XYZ file of C-alpha atoms in Angstrom:
126
model
C 131.586 53.870 76.598
C 133.666 56.900 77.410
C 131.834 59.188 79.921
C 132.973 62.340 78.092
C 131.287 61.293 74.845
C 128.050 60.210 76.532
C 127.714 63.549 78.374
C 128.359 65.447 75.115
C 125.646 63.476 73.364
C 123.134 64.319 76.078
C 123.868 68.053 75.825
C 123.674 68.262 72.055
C 120.341 69.523 70.922
C 118.959 70.725 67.643
C 115.761 71.918 66.122
C 113.169 69.202 65.844
C 110.908 68.914 62.816
C 107.825 70.259 64.659
C 109.893 73.177 65.968
C 111.222 73.897 62.486
C 107.711 73.818 61.018
C 106.348 76.076 63.760
C 109.056 78.683 63.267
C 108.676 78.450 59.486
C 104.937 79.173 59.742
C 105.567 82.108 62.094
C 108.219 83.588 59.793
C 105.991 83.162 56.722
C 103.020 84.828 58.464
C 105.172 87.775 59.564
C 106.534 88.095 56.011
C 103.014 88.089 54.515
C 101.881 90.672 57.055
C 104.889 92.845 56.251
C 104.327 92.573 52.501
C 100.729 93.731 52.968
C 101.419 96.555 55.449
C 104.626 98.160 54.172
C 103.111 99.528 50.906
C 100.151 100.976 52.824
C 102.437 102.866 55.210
C 104.670 104.018 52.346
C 101.577 105.472 50.660
C 100.558 107.137 53.945
C 103.985 108.777 54.141
C 103.581 110.029 50.554
C 100.141 111.465 51.384
C 101.489 113.178 54.488
C 104.435 114.580 52.528
C 102.073 115.889 49.816
C 99.840 117.591 52.399
C 102.791 119.272 54.106
C 104.271 120.394 50.781
C 100.992 121.859 49.537
C 100.248 123.575 52.859
C 103.687 125.198 52.896
C 103.551 126.293 49.231
C 103.369 130.100 49.236
C 101.635 130.156 45.831
C 98.725 128.109 47.189
C 98.383 130.027 50.458
C 95.628 132.262 49.062
C 94.389 129.808 46.422
C 90.857 128.514 46.285
C 89.683 125.090 47.342
C 89.599 123.846 43.751
C 93.223 124.828 43.096
C 94.398 123.147 46.304
C 92.555 119.932 45.452
C 93.945 120.056 41.933
C 97.487 120.507 43.289
C 96.991 117.440 45.491
C 95.674 115.398 42.549
C 98.740 116.318 40.482
C 101.072 115.334 43.310
C 99.080 112.123 43.879
C 99.516 111.169 40.229
C 103.282 111.636 40.480
C 103.588 109.778 43.813
C 101.216 106.940 42.752
C 98.728 107.678 45.536
C 95.625 105.567 44.893
C 93.778 105.486 48.235
C 92.615 109.119 48.257
C 92.102 112.051 45.931
C 91.747 115.809 46.236
C 88.029 115.592 47.047
C 88.825 113.760 50.302
C 90.855 116.657 51.717
C 89.413 118.922 54.416
C 90.854 122.400 53.895
C 90.867 125.037 56.635
C 92.843 128.022 57.839
C 94.179 128.056 61.376
C 96.074 131.057 62.748
C 96.635 132.307 59.203
C 98.130 128.968 58.127
C 96.663 126.613 55.555
C 95.886 123.252 57.194
C 94.991 120.170 55.164
C 93.433 117.101 56.796
C 92.551 113.750 55.351
C 91.003 110.691 57.013
C 90.770 107.417 55.160
C 90.553 103.683 55.660
C 92.455 100.982 53.802
C 91.338 97.355 53.707
C 94.010 94.865 52.685
C 93.136 91.176 52.216
C 95.504 88.748 53.918
C 94.175 85.388 52.799
C 90.768 83.720 52.397
C 88.214 85.882 54.230
C 90.695 87.544 56.595
C 91.507 91.217 55.939
C 93.358 94.044 57.629
C 91.463 97.304 58.225
C 93.746 100.289 58.788
C 92.507 103.808 59.633
C 94.727 106.756 58.775
C 94.518 110.404 59.796
C 97.024 112.678 58.086
C 97.309 116.424 58.488
C 99.734 119.053 57.324
C 100.188 120.472 60.829
C 101.092 117.282 62.737
């Protein structure tokens, strides 16, 4: 046999079936994790954006607690925010500025009895 061909055969490598299955499982698990987490973080961004918008609204600067909560509920309905509502908001004034805080937890099932527990803390001033 020609020595060039035999050395080329020894150097040629590919993905074995166990390697392919292992990488497939890893890629599928990462995809499932991403599909569960991305919507939760998109909703968090919408909540944060709503808090900042309401806190910077000059019409609501001197409004009562009820009006501020109602404004959040209206914005939540438009932005499809389901995890929290206006009653979950902590409203305070700091240095003459309206500051809105909200703390909440989201539990997302992965599969079987395994779930993700994610704690969020959003505020209009950070």
